[in-house]
Amino acid sequence: MEDYRGVWVFIEVNDEKNIEGVSLELLGAGRELADKLNVPLAGVLLGDEISGLANHVIYSGADIVYMVDHPVLKQYRTEAYMKAVTLLAEKYKPEIFLYGATPNGKDLASAIATDLSTGLTADTTMLDIDLEKRLLEASRPAFGGNIMATILCKKHRPQMATVRPKVMKALDLDYSRIGQIIEEELIIREEDMRTKVLEVVKDVTKRANLSDAHVIVAGGKGLGDMHGFQLIHELAETIGASVGGTRDAIEAGWLPHELQIGQTGETVTPKVYFAIGISGAIQHVVGMKNSEIIIAINKDSNAPIFDVATYGIVGDAHEVIPKLIEQFKTMSE
Ligand code: FAD
């Protein structure tokens, strides 16, 4: 175990050859862990013609970039990425390895955990270090969000975790940072790959809009029915906001699944979040509590949503929303 040193972050690159936001957030979180352990922070950068991104990884907090630039890695495929990352991990032996909890990040992390026979904590929302034992403390909501479970990987290395996007904070870019870029040769041939990418079909859903939205109007079961939920759309349209909802609103069929906010939906961090007719169950709150301003409207003054709200309006949504719409319209005239 003593041979394993250093904190690694898997750098996810999208089709437009940009680094995914979650990887930059993980460099921020990884920097803190690496400083506590007094070890270097490394980014693992894979892809085809991605060498131009290596410096960005350093400006974002890394000391080292392990890079494999190869046509086989042009698009994400479990087999090719798993082989490349496993080879690097076996050679350089990191003690901690973090991935974004994105579809590709989760897929890769679980494949690597199997290949390296080590542990993986999925969907973590908090990371810390037990310095004395050099153990990663990876915490995530458990039992329906009622408790936070802290999971340790005591007997195997690297200690691995996937981390939810938008939970950690990226560092400001520091162009004066200097680091080491280590390019590795990859002995993987296209002919050996069992899967081929024949076509990429993009499904443009409203999900992307929601996670990038500056203002969100979210509605819950308190709107009563589909007709009542129309008020949420009307308010959102008036102020140019995106619409989201609770699981109960989605299950009632008032909104499509991809607009669910919370533990089993999207995590959002807009500047303004309207929570209307939403009780404030922990599973919803974990997905929106980092919004800058939270405005809650609920007819029950004891609703838990008021505990996280910046401003609270106690009242019937069916009366309050039309008044807000009217007011916003007057203001914009
Ligand atoms: P309710 O809890 O029924 O609240 C309705 C609120 O509206 C009440 O506070 C009421 O006072 C108020 N109200 C009623 N009428 C009016 C009115 N006329 N005007 C104003 N206010 C009114 N939930 C999520 O949202 N996202 C998740 O990702 C998620 N994941 C989950 C995962 C698990 C494993 C589990 C067990 C649950 C999950 N849930 C999730 C469900 C969660 O526990 C709650 O059941 C859900 O968030 C409640 O939705 P709600 O606030 O719309 O409804």
mmCIF file of C-alpha atoms and ligand atoms in Angstrom:
data_model
loop_
_atom_site.group_PDB
_atom_site.id
_atom_site.type_symbol
_atom_site.label_atom_id
_atom_site.label_comp_id
_atom_site.label_asym_id
_atom_site.label_seq_id
_atom_site.Cartn_x
_atom_site.Cartn_y
_atom_site.Cartn_z
ATOM 1 C CA MET A 1 0.000 0.000 0.000
ATOM 2 C CA GLU A 2 2.930 2.388 0.693
ATOM 3 C CA ASP A 3 3.822 2.269 -3.011
ATOM 4 C CA TYR A 4 0.624 4.128 -3.835
ATOM 5 C CA ARG A 5 0.972 7.909 -3.661
ATOM 6 C CA GLY A 6 -0.786 10.893 -5.235
ATOM 7 C CA VAL A 7 -4.295 12.044 -6.084
ATOM 8 C CA TRP A 8 -5.612 11.560 -9.627
ATOM 9 C CA VAL A 9 -8.567 13.032 -11.478
ATOM 10 C CA PHE A 10 -9.936 11.561 -14.690
ATOM 11 C CA ILE A 11 -10.304 14.451 -17.154
ATOM 12 C CA GLU A 12 -13.412 13.964 -19.247
ATOM 13 C CA VAL A 13 -13.300 15.580 -22.686
ATOM 14 C CA ASN A 14 -16.505 16.118 -24.677
ATOM 15 C CA ASP A 15 -17.055 15.842 -28.445
ATOM 16 C CA GLU A 16 -16.309 19.539 -28.871
ATOM 17 C CA LYS A 17 -12.905 18.875 -27.282
ATOM 18 C CA ASN A 18 -13.712 20.833 -24.143
ATOM 19 C CA ILE A 19 -12.990 19.602 -20.640
ATOM 20 C CA GLU A 20 -16.234 18.782 -18.821
ATOM 21 C CA GLY A 21 -17.031 21.121 -15.921
ATOM 22 C CA VAL A 22 -17.105 18.277 -13.416
ATOM 23 C CA SER A 23 -13.446 17.428 -14.151
ATOM 24 C CA LEU A 24 -12.444 21.008 -13.335
ATOM 25 C CA GLU A 25 -14.512 20.823 -10.140
ATOM 26 C CA LEU A 26 -12.699 17.612 -9.228
ATOM 27 C CA LEU A 27 -9.330 19.270 -9.801
ATOM 28 C CA GLY A 28 -10.463 21.832 -7.196
ATOM 29 C CA ALA A 29 -11.488 19.111 -4.727
ATOM 30 C CA GLY A 30 -8.438 16.974 -5.590
ATOM 31 C CA ARG A 31 -6.115 19.925 -4.953
ATOM 32 C CA GLU A 32 -7.385 20.149 -1.380
ATOM 33 C CA LEU A 33 -6.950 16.409 -0.798
ATOM 34 C CA ALA A 34 -3.473 16.389 -2.357
ATOM 35 C CA ASP A 35 -2.366 19.359 -0.241
ATOM 36 C CA LYS A 36 -3.606 17.649 2.917
ATOM 37 C CA LEU A 37 -1.689 14.496 2.005
ATOM 38 C CA ASN A 38 1.297 16.500 0.747
ATOM 39 C CA VAL A 39 1.350 14.670 -2.602
ATOM 40 C CA PRO A 40 1.016 15.820 -6.222
ATOM 41 C CA LEU A 41 -2.355 16.156 -7.964
ATOM 42 C CA ALA A 42 -2.502 14.607 -11.431
ATOM 43 C CA GLY A 43 -5.026 14.796 -14.263
ATOM 44 C CA VAL A 44 -5.457 11.812 -16.593
ATOM 45 C CA LEU A 45 -6.136 13.150 -20.060
ATOM 46 C CA LEU A 46 -7.121 10.745 -22.846
ATOM 47 C CA GLY A 47 -8.361 11.317 -26.386
ATOM 48 C CA ASP A 48 -7.363 12.017 -29.947
ATOM 49 C CA GLU A 49 -5.522 15.294 -30.591
ATOM 50 C CA ILE A 50 -6.128 16.565 -27.097
ATOM 51 C CA SER A 51 -2.577 17.679 -26.225
ATOM 52 C CA GLY A 52 -3.763 21.317 -26.427
ATOM 53 C CA LEU A 53 -5.820 20.745 -23.278
ATOM 54 C CA ALA A 54 -2.948 19.591 -21.063
ATOM 55 C CA ASN A 55 -1.950 23.076 -19.920
ATOM 56 C CA HIS A 56 -5.541 23.879 -19.036
ATOM 57 C CA VAL A 57 -5.482 20.936 -16.629
ATOM 58 C CA ILE A 58 -2.422 22.433 -14.957
ATOM 59 C CA TYR A 59 -3.916 25.944 -14.836
ATOM 60 C CA SER A 60 -6.932 24.329 -13.141
ATOM 61 C CA GLY A 61 -4.872 22.943 -10.265
ATOM 62 C CA ALA A 62 -2.927 19.839 -11.365
ATOM 63 C CA ASP A 63 0.823 19.332 -10.876
ATOM 64 C CA ILE A 64 1.092 16.518 -13.413
ATOM 65 C CA VAL A 65 -0.857 15.526 -16.521
ATOM 66 C CA TYR A 66 -0.677 11.907 -17.672
ATOM 67 C CA MET A 67 -1.700 12.080 -21.291
ATOM 68 C CA VAL A 68 -2.463 9.446 -23.896
ATOM 69 C CA ASP A 69 -3.178 10.990 -27.296
ATOM 70 C CA HIS A 70 -4.236 8.278 -29.744
ATOM 71 C CA PRO A 71 -6.888 7.842 -32.492
ATOM 72 C CA VAL A 72 -8.245 4.735 -30.715
ATOM 73 C CA LEU A 73 -9.345 7.100 -27.927
ATOM 74 C CA LYS A 74 -11.204 9.496 -30.243
ATOM 75 C CA GLN A 75 -14.589 8.578 -28.766
ATOM 76 C CA TYR A 76 -15.258 7.133 -25.360
ATOM 77 C CA ARG A 77 -15.315 3.335 -25.354
ATOM 78 C CA THR A 78 -15.119 1.363 -22.147
ATOM 79 C CA GLU A 79 -12.562 -1.122 -23.399
ATOM 80 C CA ALA A 80 -10.048 1.339 -24.851
ATOM 81 C CA TYR A 81 -10.295 3.826 -21.980
ATOM 82 C CA MET A 82 -10.203 1.112 -19.347
ATOM 83 C CA LYS A 83 -7.019 -0.380 -20.841
ATOM 84 C CA ALA A 84 -5.293 2.989 -21.082
ATOM 85 C CA VAL A 85 -6.200 4.113 -17.560
ATOM 86 C CA THR A 86 -5.437 0.730 -16.001
ATOM 87 C CA LEU A 87 -1.975 0.735 -17.579
ATOM 88 C CA LEU A 88 -1.298 4.216 -16.189
ATOM 89 C CA ALA A 89 -2.614 3.351 -12.728
ATOM 90 C CA GLU A 90 -0.557 0.153 -12.560
ATOM 91 C CA LYS A 91 2.566 2.039 -13.596
ATOM 92 C CA TYR A 92 2.249 5.160 -11.437
ATOM 93 C CA LYS A 93 0.116 3.838 -8.543
ATOM 94 C CA PRO A 94 -2.138 6.683 -7.325
ATOM 95 C CA GLU A 95 -3.620 6.370 -3.830
ATOM 96 C CA ILE A 96 -6.826 8.249 -4.729
ATOM 97 C CA PHE A 97 -8.575 8.368 -8.100
ATOM 98 C CA LEU A 98 -11.654 10.575 -8.735
ATOM 99 C CA TYR A 99 -14.095 10.560 -11.652
ATOM 100 C CA GLY A 100 -17.129 12.689 -12.486
ATOM 101 C CA ALA A 101 -20.407 10.872 -11.840
ATOM 102 C CA THR A 102 -21.359 11.306 -15.512
ATOM 103 C CA PRO A 103 -22.524 8.397 -17.694
ATOM 104 C CA ASN A 104 -18.983 7.868 -19.048
ATOM 105 C CA GLY A 105 -17.277 8.565 -15.720
ATOM 106 C CA LYS A 106 -19.453 6.017 -13.910
ATOM 107 C CA ASP A 107 -18.959 3.445 -16.636
ATOM 108 C CA LEU A 108 -15.191 3.873 -16.662
ATOM 109 C CA ALA A 109 -14.744 3.966 -12.887
ATOM 110 C CA SER A 110 -16.667 0.743 -12.363
ATOM 111 C CA ALA A 111 -14.740 -1.026 -15.149
ATOM 112 C CA ILE A 112 -11.414 0.106 -13.682
ATOM 113 C CA ALA A 113 -12.429 -0.836 -10.123
ATOM 114 C CA THR A 114 -13.101 -4.355 -11.408
ATOM 115 C CA ASP A 115 -9.880 -4.506 -13.385
ATOM 116 C CA LEU A 116 -7.713 -3.224 -10.514
ATOM 117 C CA SER A 117 -9.676 -5.170 -7.863
ATOM 118 C CA THR A 118 -10.253 -2.100 -5.768
ATOM 119 C CA GLY A 119 -13.222 -0.324 -4.154
ATOM 120 C CA LEU A 120 -15.379 2.418 -5.648
ATOM 121 C CA THR A 121 -17.819 4.760 -3.910
ATOM 122 C CA ALA A 122 -20.425 5.987 -6.384
ATOM 123 C CA ASP A 123 -22.146 9.375 -6.506
ATOM 124 C CA THR A 124 -20.300 11.006 -3.623
ATOM 125 C CA THR A 125 -21.122 14.538 -2.521
ATOM 126 C CA MET A 126 -18.375 15.099 0.087
ATOM 127 C CA LEU A 127 -14.699 14.140 0.225
ATOM 128 C CA ASP A 128 -12.233 14.356 3.076
ATOM 129 C CA ILE A 129 -9.100 12.663 4.353
ATOM 130 C CA ASP A 130 -8.312 10.765 7.539
ATOM 131 C CA LEU A 131 -4.726 11.992 7.587
ATOM 132 C CA GLU A 132 -3.441 9.559 10.151
ATOM 133 C CA LYS A 133 -4.519 6.537 8.121
ATOM 134 C CA ARG A 134 -4.278 8.255 4.708
ATOM 135 C CA LEU A 135 -7.836 7.136 4.050
ATOM 136 C CA LEU A 136 -10.248 8.842 1.679
ATOM 137 C CA GLU A 137 -13.566 9.566 3.413
ATOM 138 C CA ALA A 138 -16.120 9.508 0.597
ATOM 139 C CA SER A 139 -19.613 10.492 1.717
ATOM 140 C CA ARG A 140 -22.917 10.106 -0.107
ATOM 141 C CA PRO A 141 -26.614 10.152 0.780
ATOM 142 C CA ALA A 142 -27.911 6.684 1.701
ATOM 143 C CA PHE A 143 -31.231 5.099 2.682
ATOM 144 C CA GLY A 144 -33.289 7.452 0.532
ATOM 145 C CA GLY A 145 -31.252 10.459 1.592
ATOM 146 C CA ASN A 146 -32.073 10.085 5.274
ATOM 147 C CA ILE A 147 -28.446 9.653 6.311
ATOM 148 C CA MET A 148 -25.026 10.459 4.928
ATOM 149 C CA ALA A 149 -22.841 7.356 4.670
ATOM 150 C CA THR A 150 -19.059 7.784 4.785
ATOM 151 C CA ILE A 151 -17.382 4.967 2.907
ATOM 152 C CA LEU A 152 -13.754 3.909 3.293
ATOM 153 C CA CYS A 153 -11.578 1.652 1.170
ATOM 154 C CA LYS A 154 -9.146 0.324 3.741
ATOM 155 C CA LYS A 155 -7.463 -2.599 2.054
ATOM 156 C CA HIS A 156 -7.103 -1.766 -1.620
ATOM 157 C CA ARG A 157 -5.553 0.949 -3.718
ATOM 158 C CA PRO A 158 -6.340 3.215 -5.440
ATOM 159 C CA GLN A 159 -9.282 4.472 -3.377
ATOM 160 C CA MET A 160 -11.796 5.456 -6.043
ATOM 161 C CA ALA A 161 -14.929 7.608 -6.090
ATOM 162 C CA THR A 162 -17.285 9.123 -8.626
ATOM 163 C CA VAL A 163 -18.414 12.614 -7.638
ATOM 164 C CA ARG A 164 -21.613 14.358 -8.643
ATOM 165 C CA PRO A 165 -21.277 17.332 -10.989
ATOM 166 C CA LYS A 166 -21.850 20.792 -9.501
ATOM 167 C CA VAL A 167 -21.101 19.745 -5.932
ATOM 168 C CA MET A 168 -17.387 20.629 -5.740
ATOM 169 C CA LYS A 169 -15.921 24.000 -6.662
ATOM 170 C CA ALA A 170 -13.473 24.508 -9.524
ATOM 171 C CA LEU A 171 -10.491 26.760 -8.808
ATOM 172 C CA ASP A 172 -9.963 30.016 -10.666
ATOM 173 C CA LEU A 173 -7.619 29.425 -13.601
ATOM 174 C CA ASP A 174 -4.038 30.283 -12.654
ATOM 175 C CA TYR A 175 -1.994 30.795 -15.807
ATOM 176 C CA SER A 176 1.210 31.105 -13.796
ATOM 177 C CA ARG A 177 1.016 27.473 -12.640
ATOM 178 C CA ILE A 178 3.731 25.213 -13.986
ATOM 179 C CA GLY A 179 3.371 21.447 -14.154
ATOM 180 C CA GLN A 180 4.721 18.333 -15.772
ATOM 181 C CA ILE A 181 3.095 16.756 -18.833
ATOM 182 C CA ILE A 182 3.912 13.066 -19.183
ATOM 183 C CA GLU A 183 2.856 11.572 -22.501
ATOM 184 C CA GLU A 184 2.458 7.810 -22.494
ATOM 185 C CA GLU A 185 2.513 5.540 -25.518
ATOM 186 C CA LEU A 186 -0.462 3.248 -25.787
ATOM 187 C CA ILE A 187 -0.098 -0.210 -27.217
ATOM 188 C CA ILE A 188 -3.739 -0.634 -28.199
ATOM 189 C CA ARG A 189 -4.737 -1.184 -31.800
ATOM 190 C CA GLU A 190 -8.092 -0.460 -33.381
ATOM 191 C CA GLU A 191 -8.162 -4.046 -34.740
ATOM 192 C CA ASP A 192 -8.143 -5.363 -31.171
ATOM 193 C CA MET A 193 -11.212 -3.364 -30.153
ATOM 194 C CA ARG A 194 -14.402 -5.367 -29.831
ATOM 195 C CA THR A 195 -16.640 -2.317 -30.187
ATOM 196 C CA LYS A 196 -16.690 0.253 -32.986
ATOM 197 C CA VAL A 197 -18.459 3.607 -32.927
ATOM 198 C CA LEU A 198 -20.454 3.644 -36.168
ATOM 199 C CA GLU A 199 -22.452 6.799 -35.592
ATOM 200 C CA VAL A 200 -23.027 9.379 -32.858
ATOM 201 C CA VAL A 201 -26.648 10.489 -32.512
ATOM 202 C CA LYS A 202 -27.152 13.479 -30.241
ATOM 203 C CA ASP A 203 -30.293 13.601 -28.161
ATOM 204 C CA VAL A 204 -30.765 17.241 -27.301
ATOM 205 C CA THR A 205 -32.963 17.267 -24.223
ATOM 206 C CA LYS A 206 -33.959 20.123 -21.963
ATOM 207 C CA ARG A 207 -31.711 18.633 -19.275
ATOM 208 C CA ALA A 208 -28.712 20.643 -20.449
ATOM 209 C CA ASN A 209 -30.791 23.814 -20.201
ATOM 210 C CA LEU A 210 -31.699 23.028 -16.628
ATOM 211 C CA SER A 211 -28.191 22.467 -15.298
ATOM 212 C CA ASP A 212 -26.941 25.650 -17.005
ATOM 213 C CA ALA A 213 -29.997 27.787 -16.194
ATOM 214 C CA HIS A 214 -29.523 31.048 -14.286
ATOM 215 C CA VAL A 215 -33.136 31.154 -13.120
ATOM 216 C CA ILE A 216 -35.332 28.108 -12.443
ATOM 217 C CA VAL A 217 -38.995 27.997 -11.559
ATOM 218 C CA ALA A 218 -39.636 24.607 -9.945
ATOM 219 C CA GLY A 219 -43.035 23.282 -9.048
ATOM 220 C CA GLY A 220 -44.250 20.507 -6.783
ATOM 221 C CA LYS A 221 -47.311 18.546 -5.832
ATOM 222 C CA GLY A 222 -48.800 21.659 -4.230
ATOM 223 C CA LEU A 223 -49.816 22.937 -7.669
ATOM 224 C CA GLY A 224 -52.629 20.403 -7.486
ATOM 225 C CA ASP A 225 -52.952 19.205 -11.055
ATOM 226 C CA MET A 226 -51.652 19.613 -14.599
ATOM 227 C CA HIS A 227 -53.780 22.733 -15.025
ATOM 228 C CA GLY A 228 -52.377 24.276 -11.833
ATOM 229 C CA PHE A 229 -48.844 23.432 -13.000
ATOM 230 C CA GLN A 230 -49.410 25.653 -16.059
ATOM 231 C CA LEU A 231 -48.831 28.598 -13.709
ATOM 232 C CA ILE A 232 -45.227 27.413 -13.284
ATOM 233 C CA HIS A 233 -44.728 27.541 -17.076
ATOM 234 C CA GLU A 234 -46.369 30.969 -17.264
ATOM 235 C CA LEU A 235 -44.166 32.426 -14.539
ATOM 236 C CA ALA A 236 -41.057 30.892 -16.128
ATOM 237 C CA GLU A 237 -41.961 32.321 -19.513
ATOM 238 C CA THR A 238 -42.568 35.780 -18.059
ATOM 239 C CA ILE A 239 -39.103 35.983 -16.507
ATOM 240 C CA GLY A 240 -37.205 33.858 -19.061
ATOM 241 C CA ALA A 241 -36.527 31.012 -16.636
ATOM 242 C CA SER A 242 -36.236 27.236 -17.069
ATOM 243 C CA VAL A 243 -38.841 24.913 -15.572
ATOM 244 C CA GLY A 244 -38.099 22.013 -13.219
ATOM 245 C CA GLY A 245 -39.980 19.959 -10.675
ATOM 246 C CA THR A 246 -40.015 17.503 -7.819
ATOM 247 C CA ARG A 247 -40.220 13.764 -8.264
ATOM 248 C CA ASP A 248 -43.866 13.851 -7.225
ATOM 249 C CA ALA A 249 -44.649 16.402 -9.947
ATOM 250 C CA ILE A 250 -42.837 14.246 -12.497
ATOM 251 C CA GLU A 251 -44.569 11.081 -11.319
ATOM 252 C CA ALA A 252 -47.906 12.856 -11.661
ATOM 253 C CA GLY A 253 -47.029 13.309 -15.337
ATOM 254 C CA TRP A 254 -46.871 17.120 -15.204
ATOM 255 C CA LEU A 255 -43.281 17.280 -16.464
ATOM 256 C CA PRO A 256 -40.891 14.976 -18.364
ATOM 257 C CA HIS A 257 -38.447 12.930 -16.326
ATOM 258 C CA GLU A 258 -35.356 14.896 -17.409
ATOM 259 C CA LEU A 259 -36.669 17.980 -15.592
ATOM 260 C CA GLN A 260 -36.624 16.318 -12.159
ATOM 261 C CA ILE A 261 -34.426 18.096 -9.630
ATOM 262 C CA GLY A 262 -32.929 16.296 -6.646
ATOM 263 C CA GLN A 263 -31.115 13.223 -5.513
ATOM 264 C CA THR A 264 -32.325 11.047 -8.369
ATOM 265 C CA GLY A 265 -32.578 13.928 -10.846
ATOM 266 C CA GLU A 266 -30.490 16.951 -11.730
ATOM 267 C CA THR A 267 -28.321 18.964 -9.343
ATOM 268 C CA VAL A 268 -28.762 22.650 -10.137
ATOM 269 C CA THR A 269 -27.052 25.826 -8.940
ATOM 270 C CA PRO A 270 -28.892 28.766 -10.529
ATOM 271 C CA LYS A 271 -28.706 32.346 -9.321
ATOM 272 C CA VAL A 272 -32.430 32.268 -8.492
ATOM 273 C CA TYR A 273 -34.532 29.195 -7.671
ATOM 274 C CA PHE A 274 -38.287 29.452 -7.179
ATOM 275 C CA ALA A 275 -39.598 26.472 -5.160
ATOM 276 C CA ILE A 276 -43.371 26.588 -5.471
ATOM 277 C CA GLY A 277 -45.715 24.097 -3.829
ATOM 278 C CA ILE A 278 -42.650 22.071 -2.830
ATOM 279 C CA SER A 279 -42.423 20.675 0.703
ATOM 280 C CA GLY A 280 -38.608 20.581 0.837
ATOM 281 C CA ALA A 281 -37.951 16.856 1.248
ATOM 282 C CA ILE A 282 -34.237 16.143 1.694
ATOM 283 C CA GLN A 283 -34.147 14.277 -1.635
ATOM 284 C CA HIS A 284 -35.259 17.431 -3.418
ATOM 285 C CA VAL A 285 -33.192 19.848 -1.350
ATOM 286 C CA VAL A 286 -29.855 18.094 -2.063
ATOM 287 C CA GLY A 287 -30.345 18.957 -5.726
ATOM 288 C CA MET A 288 -31.018 22.696 -5.317
ATOM 289 C CA LYS A 289 -29.691 23.890 -1.965
ATOM 290 C CA ASN A 290 -26.598 25.490 -3.509
ATOM 291 C CA SER A 291 -28.700 27.941 -5.538
ATOM 292 C CA GLU A 292 -27.682 31.525 -4.788
ATOM 293 C CA ILE A 293 -31.177 32.806 -3.945
ATOM 294 C CA ILE A 294 -34.062 30.487 -3.075
ATOM 295 C CA ILE A 295 -37.592 31.882 -3.107
ATOM 296 C CA ALA A 296 -40.130 29.477 -1.590
ATOM 297 C CA ILE A 297 -43.884 29.757 -1.952
ATOM 298 C CA ASN A 298 -45.900 27.370 0.211
ATOM 299 C CA LYS A 299 -49.204 27.604 2.025
ATOM 300 C CA ASP A 300 -47.778 25.746 5.031
ATOM 301 C CA SER A 301 -45.557 28.083 7.062
ATOM 302 C CA ASN A 302 -43.897 25.033 8.654
ATOM 303 C CA ALA A 303 -42.852 23.459 5.344
ATOM 304 C CA PRO A 304 -39.139 22.444 5.527
ATOM 305 C CA ILE A 305 -38.414 24.295 2.262
ATOM 306 C CA PHE A 306 -38.485 27.517 4.298
ATOM 307 C CA ASP A 307 -35.406 26.251 6.211
ATOM 308 C CA VAL A 308 -33.278 26.584 3.057
ATOM 309 C CA ALA A 309 -35.110 29.554 1.514
ATOM 310 C CA THR A 310 -33.609 33.031 1.234
ATOM 311 C CA TYR A 311 -37.101 34.527 0.897
ATOM 312 C CA GLY A 312 -40.359 32.843 1.837
ATOM 313 C CA ILE A 313 -43.928 33.628 0.828
ATOM 314 C CA VAL A 314 -46.615 31.860 2.843
ATOM 315 C CA GLY A 315 -49.646 31.640 0.609
ATOM 316 C CA ASP A 316 -51.617 29.746 -1.978
ATOM 317 C CA ALA A 317 -49.573 29.332 -5.174
ATOM 318 C CA HIS A 318 -52.673 29.815 -7.276
ATOM 319 C CA GLU A 319 -53.058 33.309 -5.848
ATOM 320 C CA VAL A 320 -49.396 34.266 -5.433
ATOM 321 C CA ILE A 321 -48.122 33.258 -8.903
ATOM 322 C CA PRO A 322 -50.603 35.387 -10.905
ATOM 323 C CA LYS A 323 -49.688 38.378 -8.721
ATOM 324 C CA LEU A 324 -45.970 37.762 -9.328
ATOM 325 C CA ILE A 325 -46.543 37.449 -13.075
ATOM 326 C CA GLU A 326 -48.493 40.690 -13.096
ATOM 327 C CA GLN A 327 -45.784 42.467 -11.109
ATOM 328 C CA PHE A 328 -42.935 41.162 -13.298
ATOM 329 C CA LYS A 329 -44.825 42.222 -16.426
ATOM 330 C CA THR A 330 -45.352 45.724 -15.050
ATOM 331 C CA MET A 331 -41.662 45.939 -14.120
ATOM 332 C CA SER A 332 -40.525 44.959 -17.603
ATOM 333 C CA GLU A 333 -42.758 47.532 -19.316
HETATM 334 P P1 FAD B 1 -45.160 17.177 -1.278
HETATM 335 O O1 FAD B 1 -44.162 16.673 -0.342
HETATM 336 O O2 FAD B 1 -46.505 16.540 -1.308
HETATM 337 O O3 FAD B 1 -45.314 18.721 -0.971
HETATM 338 C C1 FAD B 1 -46.289 19.557 -1.490
HETATM 339 C C2 FAD B 1 -46.157 20.900 -0.813
HETATM 340 O O4 FAD B 1 -47.011 21.827 -1.444
HETATM 341 C C3 FAD B 1 -46.522 20.880 0.674
HETATM 342 O O5 FAD B 1 -45.494 21.462 1.429
HETATM 343 C C4 FAD B 1 -47.796 21.718 0.748
HETATM 344 O O6 FAD B 1 -47.860 22.501 1.930
HETATM 345 C C5 FAD B 1 -47.633 22.619 -0.442
HETATM 346 N N1 FAD B 1 -48.896 23.077 -0.993
HETATM 347 C C6 FAD B 1 -50.055 22.376 -1.157
HETATM 348 N N2 FAD B 1 -50.973 23.123 -1.781
HETATM 349 C C7 FAD B 1 -50.395 24.330 -2.005
HETATM 350 C C8 FAD B 1 -50.858 25.540 -2.616
HETATM 351 N N3 FAD B 1 -52.083 25.638 -3.108
HETATM 352 N N4 FAD B 1 -50.009 26.574 -2.655
HETATM 353 C C9 FAD B 1 -48.747 26.486 -2.135
HETATM 354 N N5 FAD B 1 -48.276 25.373 -1.547
HETATM 355 C C10 FAD B 1 -49.084 24.311 -1.495
HETATM 356 N N6 FAD B 1 -37.931 14.093 -4.812
HETATM 357 C C11 FAD B 1 -37.446 15.032 -5.641
HETATM 358 O O7 FAD B 1 -38.007 16.126 -5.765
HETATM 359 N N7 FAD B 1 -36.310 14.780 -6.378
HETATM 360 C C12 FAD B 1 -35.624 13.625 -6.290
HETATM 361 O O8 FAD B 1 -34.633 13.469 -6.983
HETATM 362 C C13 FAD B 1 -36.112 12.624 -5.407
HETATM 363 N N8 FAD B 1 -35.461 11.455 -5.249
HETATM 364 C C14 FAD B 1 -35.918 10.552 -4.324
HETATM 365 C C15 FAD B 1 -35.190 9.386 -4.097
HETATM 366 C C16 FAD B 1 -35.626 8.486 -3.147
HETATM 367 C C17 FAD B 1 -34.820 7.245 -2.918
HETATM 368 C C18 FAD B 1 -36.817 8.741 -2.420
HETATM 369 C C19 FAD B 1 -37.286 7.777 -1.367
HETATM 370 C C20 FAD B 1 -37.544 9.887 -2.645
HETATM 371 C C21 FAD B 1 -37.116 10.797 -3.604
HETATM 372 N N9 FAD B 1 -37.831 11.963 -3.847
HETATM 373 C C22 FAD B 1 -37.307 12.892 -4.683
HETATM 374 C C23 FAD B 1 -39.173 12.203 -3.277
HETATM 375 C C24 FAD B 1 -39.155 13.091 -2.053
HETATM 376 O O9 FAD B 1 -38.943 12.300 -0.902
HETATM 377 C C25 FAD B 1 -40.504 13.816 -1.879
HETATM 378 O O10 FAD B 1 -41.541 12.858 -1.838
HETATM 379 C C26 FAD B 1 -40.813 14.816 -2.983
HETATM 380 O O11 FAD B 1 -39.730 15.685 -3.197
HETATM 381 C C27 FAD B 1 -42.030 15.616 -2.577
HETATM 382 O O12 FAD B 1 -42.452 16.383 -3.670
HETATM 383 P P2 FAD B 1 -43.317 17.681 -3.463
HETATM 384 O O13 FAD B 1 -42.603 18.641 -2.596
HETATM 385 O O14 FAD B 1 -43.731 18.128 -4.828
HETATM 386 O O15 FAD B 1 -44.653 17.118 -2.774
#
